[in-house]
Short mmCIF file of C-alpha atoms in Angstrom, two decimals:
data_model
loop_
_atom_site.label_atom_id
_atom_site.label_comp_id
_atom_site.label_asym_id
_atom_site.label_seq_id
_atom_site.Cartn_x
_atom_site.Cartn_y
_atom_site.Cartn_z
CA UNK A 1 -0.02 -0.29 0.21
CA UNK A 2 2.86 2.20 0.60
CA UNK A 3 4.48 1.87 -2.76
CA UNK A 4 1.20 2.89 -4.39
CA UNK A 5 1.72 6.29 -2.98
CA UNK A 6 1.81 8.67 -5.22
CA UNK A 7 3.58 12.25 -4.02
CA UNK A 8 3.06 13.72 -7.02
CA UNK A 9 -0.71 13.81 -6.07
CA UNK A 10 0.34 14.76 -2.75
CA UNK A 11 2.04 17.91 -4.48
CA UNK A 12 -1.54 18.36 -6.26
CA UNK A 13 -3.65 17.63 -3.14
CA UNK A 14 -1.68 20.06 -0.98
CA UNK A 15 -2.40 23.03 -3.40
CA UNK A 16 -5.86 22.39 -3.93
CA UNK A 17 -7.12 22.41 -0.18
CA UNK A 18 -4.79 25.32 0.73
CA UNK A 19 -6.15 27.43 -1.94
CA UNK A 20 -8.95 26.58 -0.71
CA UNK A 21 -9.00 26.86 2.58
CA UNK A 22 -6.51 29.65 2.92
CA UNK A 23 -4.44 27.72 5.43
CA UNK A 24 -1.09 25.94 5.67
CA UNK A 25 -0.72 22.19 6.06
CA UNK A 26 3.18 22.25 6.79
CA UNK A 27 5.95 20.22 5.90
CA UNK A 28 4.28 17.06 6.34
CA UNK A 29 1.39 16.67 4.57
CA UNK A 30 -0.48 13.53 6.53
CA UNK A 31 0.65 15.14 9.84
CA UNK A 32 -0.83 18.31 9.09
CA UNK A 33 -4.36 16.57 8.55
CA UNK A 34 -3.89 14.66 11.38
CA UNK A 35 -5.76 16.77 13.96
CA UNK A 36 -9.17 17.14 11.49
CA UNK A 37 -9.12 21.12 11.14
CA UNK A 38 -7.87 22.03 7.97
CA UNK A 39 -10.48 18.53 6.56
CA UNK A 40 -13.37 19.77 8.35
CA UNK A 41 -12.69 23.38 6.58
CA UNK A 42 -12.30 21.79 3.47
CA UNK A 43 -15.44 20.04 3.53
CA UNK A 44 -17.55 23.48 4.70
CA UNK A 45 -15.68 25.64 2.45
CA UNK A 46 -17.51 23.25 -0.28
CA UNK A 47 -20.88 23.03 0.96
CA UNK A 48 -21.23 25.22 3.82
CA UNK A 49 -22.77 23.57 7.05
CA UNK A 50 -21.60 20.50 6.30
CA UNK A 51 -19.71 20.39 9.85
CA UNK A 52 -21.32 22.70 12.79
CA UNK A 53 -18.37 22.79 14.79
CA UNK A 54 -14.95 22.02 14.26
CA UNK A 55 -12.87 20.58 17.86
CA UNK A 56 -10.05 22.56 18.60
CA UNK A 57 -6.76 19.35 19.10
CA UNK A 58 -6.44 19.22 22.25
CA UNK A 59 -6.51 15.60 22.90
CA UNK A 60 -6.93 13.04 20.58
CA UNK A 61 -10.63 12.25 20.96
CA UNK A 62 -10.74 16.05 19.89
CA UNK A 63 -9.04 15.15 16.61
CA UNK A 64 -10.84 11.76 15.81
CA UNK A 65 -14.76 13.43 16.39
CA UNK A 66 -12.70 15.80 13.97
CA UNK A 67 -12.18 12.98 11.52
CA UNK A 68 -15.40 11.31 11.57
CA UNK A 69 -17.40 14.70 11.41
CA UNK A 70 -15.60 15.20 8.18
CA UNK A 71 -15.92 11.63 6.84
CA UNK A 72 -19.64 11.71 7.52
CA UNK A 73 -19.99 14.89 5.55
CA UNK A 74 -17.89 13.97 2.07
CA UNK A 75 -20.76 10.64 2.43
CA UNK A 76 -23.28 13.43 2.79
CA UNK A 77 -21.72 15.18 -0.17
CA UNK A 78 -21.48 12.46 -2.72
CA UNK A 79 -18.29 10.35 -2.25
CA UNK A 80 -18.76 6.75 -2.32
CA UNK A 81 -18.39 4.84 0.41
CA UNK A 82 -15.83 2.38 -0.57
CA UNK A 83 -13.84 5.38 -1.41
CA UNK A 84 -13.64 6.51 2.21
CA UNK A 85 -10.93 5.86 3.98
CA UNK A 86 -10.85 5.06 7.84
CA UNK A 87 -10.57 6.99 10.61
CA UNK A 88 -7.72 5.61 11.92
CA UNK A 89 -5.84 5.07 8.31
CA UNK A 90 -5.20 8.90 8.99
CA UNK A 91 -4.60 9.15 12.97
CA UNK A 92 -2.72 5.56 13.13
CA UNK A 93 -0.83 6.35 9.90
CA UNK A 94 -1.73 3.13 8.69
CA UNK A 95 -3.39 3.69 5.40
CA UNK A 96 -2.24 6.90 3.96
CA UNK A 97 -2.58 5.59 0.34
CA UNK A 98 -5.87 5.49 1.06
CA UNK A 99 -6.23 8.72 2.80
CA UNK A 100 -4.65 10.17 -0.85
CA UNK A 101 -7.50 8.20 -2.86
CA UNK A 102 -10.82 9.39 -0.51
CA UNK A 103 -9.40 13.13 -1.21
CA UNK A 104 -9.25 12.46 -4.81
CA UNK A 105 -12.62 11.33 -4.83
CA UNK A 106 -13.77 14.45 -3.37
CA UNK A 107 -11.91 16.51 -5.71
CA UNK A 108 -13.68 14.64 -8.45
CA UNK A 109 -16.95 15.33 -6.50
CA UNK A 110 -16.39 18.87 -6.31
CA UNK A 111 -15.56 19.17 -10.14
CA UNK A 112 -18.73 17.09 -10.94
CA UNK A 113 -20.68 20.20 -8.53
CA UNK A 114 -19.18 23.24 -10.55
CA UNK A 115 -15.97 23.78 -8.86
CA UNK A 116 -12.68 24.69 -10.31
CA UNK A 117 -10.41 22.02 -9.38
CA UNK A 118 -7.57 21.31 -10.86
CA UNK A 119 -7.05 17.46 -10.36
CA UNK A 120 -9.61 14.61 -10.33
CA UNK A 121 -12.20 13.46 -13.00
CA UNK A 122 -15.45 15.59 -13.20
CA UNK A 123 -17.93 11.83 -12.92
CA UNK A 124 -20.74 11.46 -15.84
CA UNK A 125 -23.68 12.57 -15.01
CA UNK A 126 -26.75 10.63 -14.66
CA UNK A 127 -29.23 10.85 -17.76
CA UNK A 128 -32.71 9.36 -16.59
CA UNK A 129 -35.69 8.56 -19.28
CA UNK A 130 -39.07 8.02 -18.09
CA UNK A 131 -40.91 6.16 -20.91
CA UNK A 132 -44.92 5.90 -21.38
CA UNK A 133 -46.24 2.48 -20.08
CA UNK A 134 -47.53 2.19 -23.72
CA UNK A 135 -44.29 2.24 -25.05
CA UNK A 136 -42.62 -0.18 -22.78
CA UNK A 137 -45.60 -2.33 -23.04
CA UNK A 138 -44.89 -2.41 -27.16
CA UNK A 139 -41.40 -3.43 -26.49
CA UNK A 140 -42.80 -6.85 -25.67
CA UNK A 141 -43.83 -7.60 -28.93
CA UNK A 142 -40.59 -7.59 -30.36
CA UNK A 143 -38.47 -10.74 -30.56
CA UNK A 144 -34.75 -10.04 -29.85
CA UNK A 145 -32.53 -11.60 -32.14
CA UNK A 146 -30.96 -14.43 -30.20
CA UNK A 147 -34.48 -15.72 -29.51
CA UNK A 148 -35.47 -17.60 -32.85
CA UNK A 149 -36.34 -16.44 -36.15
CA UNK A 150 -35.83 -12.84 -36.96
CA UNK A 151 -34.30 -11.28 -39.91
CA UNK A 152 -34.71 -14.63 -42.21
CA UNK A 153 -33.05 -16.42 -39.53
CA UNK A 154 -34.02 -20.39 -37.85
CA UNK A 155 -33.05 -22.81 -36.20
CA UNK A 156 -32.98 -25.26 -40.14
CA UNK A 157 -29.79 -27.84 -39.96
CA UNK A 158 -30.15 -27.89 -36.04
CA UNK A 159 -29.88 -31.29 -34.43
CA UNK A 160 -31.55 -32.88 -31.75
CA UNK A 161 -29.32 -31.89 -28.22
CA UNK A 162 -26.77 -34.46 -27.54
CA UNK A 163 -26.08 -35.79 -30.89
CA UNK A 164 -23.62 -35.50 -33.29
CA UNK A 165 -24.23 -33.33 -36.71
CA UNK A 166 -22.51 -33.79 -40.08
CA UNK A 167 -19.94 -31.27 -41.31
CA UNK A 168 -19.13 -31.60 -44.89
CA UNK A 169 -16.00 -29.88 -45.94
CA UNK A 170 -15.54 -30.27 -49.72
CA UNK A 171 -11.99 -29.85 -49.27
CA UNK A 172 -11.53 -33.08 -48.29
CA UNK A 173 -12.97 -34.38 -51.10
CA UNK A 174 -16.10 -36.23 -48.99
CA UNK A 175 -19.59 -37.38 -49.88
CA UNK A 176 -21.71 -34.73 -49.68
CA UNK A 177 -24.07 -35.36 -46.62
CA UNK A 178 -27.90 -36.25 -47.29
CA UNK A 179 -30.62 -34.09 -47.35
CA UNK A 180 -31.90 -32.76 -43.97
CA UNK A 181 -35.49 -34.15 -44.90
CA UNK A 182 -34.11 -38.04 -46.25
CA UNK A 183 -34.51 -40.24 -43.52
CA UNK A 184 -30.88 -42.09 -44.16
CA UNK A 185 -31.24 -46.25 -43.83
CA UNK A 186 -30.15 -46.31 -40.44
CA UNK A 187 -33.49 -44.94 -39.03
CA UNK A 188 -35.87 -47.10 -40.10
CA UNK A 189 -38.05 -47.95 -43.17
CA UNK A 190 -37.48 -45.65 -46.35
CA UNK A 191 -36.66 -46.48 -49.44
CA UNK A 192 -37.45 -49.91 -49.19
CA UNK A 193 -35.42 -50.81 -46.41
CA UNK A 194 -36.78 -52.15 -43.23
CA UNK A 195 -36.06 -53.65 -39.57
CA UNK A 196 -36.99 -57.31 -41.06
CA UNK A 197 -34.17 -59.48 -39.12
CA UNK A 198 -33.28 -56.94 -36.24
CA UNK A 199 -33.20 -58.53 -33.14
CA UNK A 200 -33.64 -57.04 -29.69
CA UNK A 201 -31.03 -54.37 -27.82
CA UNK A 202 -28.24 -56.55 -26.42
CA UNK A 203 -28.95 -59.75 -27.69
CA UNK A 204 -26.62 -61.28 -30.66
CA UNK A 205 -27.71 -61.67 -34.42
CA UNK A 206 -27.16 -64.17 -36.62
CA UNK A 207 -24.47 -63.70 -39.73
CA UNK A 208 -24.79 -65.36 -42.36
CA UNK A 209 -21.87 -65.17 -44.79
CA UNK A 210 -22.40 -67.15 -47.91
CA UNK A 211 -18.39 -67.20 -48.87
CA UNK A 212 -17.72 -69.44 -45.56
CA UNK A 213 -19.76 -71.88 -46.69
CA UNK A 214 -21.92 -72.02 -43.16
CA UNK A 215 -25.46 -72.84 -43.16
CA UNK A 216 -27.88 -70.44 -43.34
CA UNK A 217 -30.04 -70.41 -40.20
CA UNK A 218 -33.79 -71.10 -40.07
CA UNK A 219 -35.36 -68.39 -37.74
CA UNK A 220 -38.71 -69.76 -38.32
CA UNK A 221 -37.80 -73.00 -36.59
CA UNK A 222 -37.75 -73.44 -33.21
CA UNK A 223 -34.56 -75.92 -31.98
CA UNK A 224 -35.23 -78.88 -29.41
CA UNK A 225 -33.81 -77.07 -26.89
CA UNK A 226 -36.49 -74.70 -26.69
CA UNK A 227 -39.04 -77.03 -25.83
CA UNK A 228 -41.59 -79.32 -27.24
CA UNK A 229 -41.87 -78.73 -31.29
CA UNK A 230 -41.97 -81.85 -34.32
CA UNK A 231 -41.65 -84.41 -31.19
CA UNK A 232 -39.67 -83.16 -29.27
CA UNK A 233 -40.01 -83.11 -25.36
CA UNK A 234 -38.30 -82.21 -21.90
CA UNK A 235 -38.10 -86.10 -21.29
CA UNK A 236 -34.61 -86.70 -19.76
CA UNK A 237 -34.71 -83.02 -18.67
CA UNK A 238 -33.35 -82.76 -14.93
CA UNK A 239 -34.26 -80.30 -12.49
CA UNK A 240 -32.33 -77.01 -13.21
CA UNK A 241 -28.90 -77.05 -11.13
CA UNK A 242 -28.71 -80.61 -11.62
CA UNK A 243 -26.24 -82.79 -14.04
CA UNK A 244 -27.57 -83.95 -16.89
CA UNK A 245 -26.61 -87.68 -18.21
CA UNK A 246 -25.45 -87.47 -21.78
CA UNK A 247 -25.35 -90.07 -24.11
CA UNK A 248 -22.98 -90.59 -27.37
CA UNK A 249 -23.05 -94.06 -29.05
CA UNK A 250 -19.09 -93.38 -30.49
CA UNK A 251 -18.07 -94.15 -26.92
CA UNK A 252 -19.79 -97.54 -25.81
#
């Protein structure tokens, strides 16, 4: 905090305070303000009657009361609370940088109110506009650009949430994607495609390859292991969990 203290700003503040109050601060800028007398006279010059009574700096509580009266007065004058220092920042020399920032904010507020101040910045004036209630209701009928279709904008080509979107880059030489209005073969029955032969999710699907000489499975016939069909029965079947006697004539 001490490194942020600006000596140039101190010289500017000294010149402004001494010119406004007509009093000399002394060699040490902060020590000259520590009793709060010059500060109270400064705010009384900017806004007369801000501090009704300025105590003589006899004891420490007189000085602290003067500083407290000054801080309350500049708050009413318009200085923001986050720009105001604490009384101990000045009285106990704990944060001179914040004291300097408060005095600069006070100078800026004085410049905004029309005083001739050579430092600080002039705050922007509040430009309050009042619209007729009927005019405000008309604004509810206007859809902003971020709310959907407006000025020929639409959601054409958008996919469902969580799904992938096919991107086509002509430089890569890939095939151009299908029209968004066309349902591909993987999406169900379209262009003569159907779901015949599809199994339930999670089950295996029998694949028949003619080149391998595999026998094509008949999906319409119920196997012998599935119950009584074509003279087959469950005769000789054991209770679940018990071993089953298997007979092979090759070994007997």
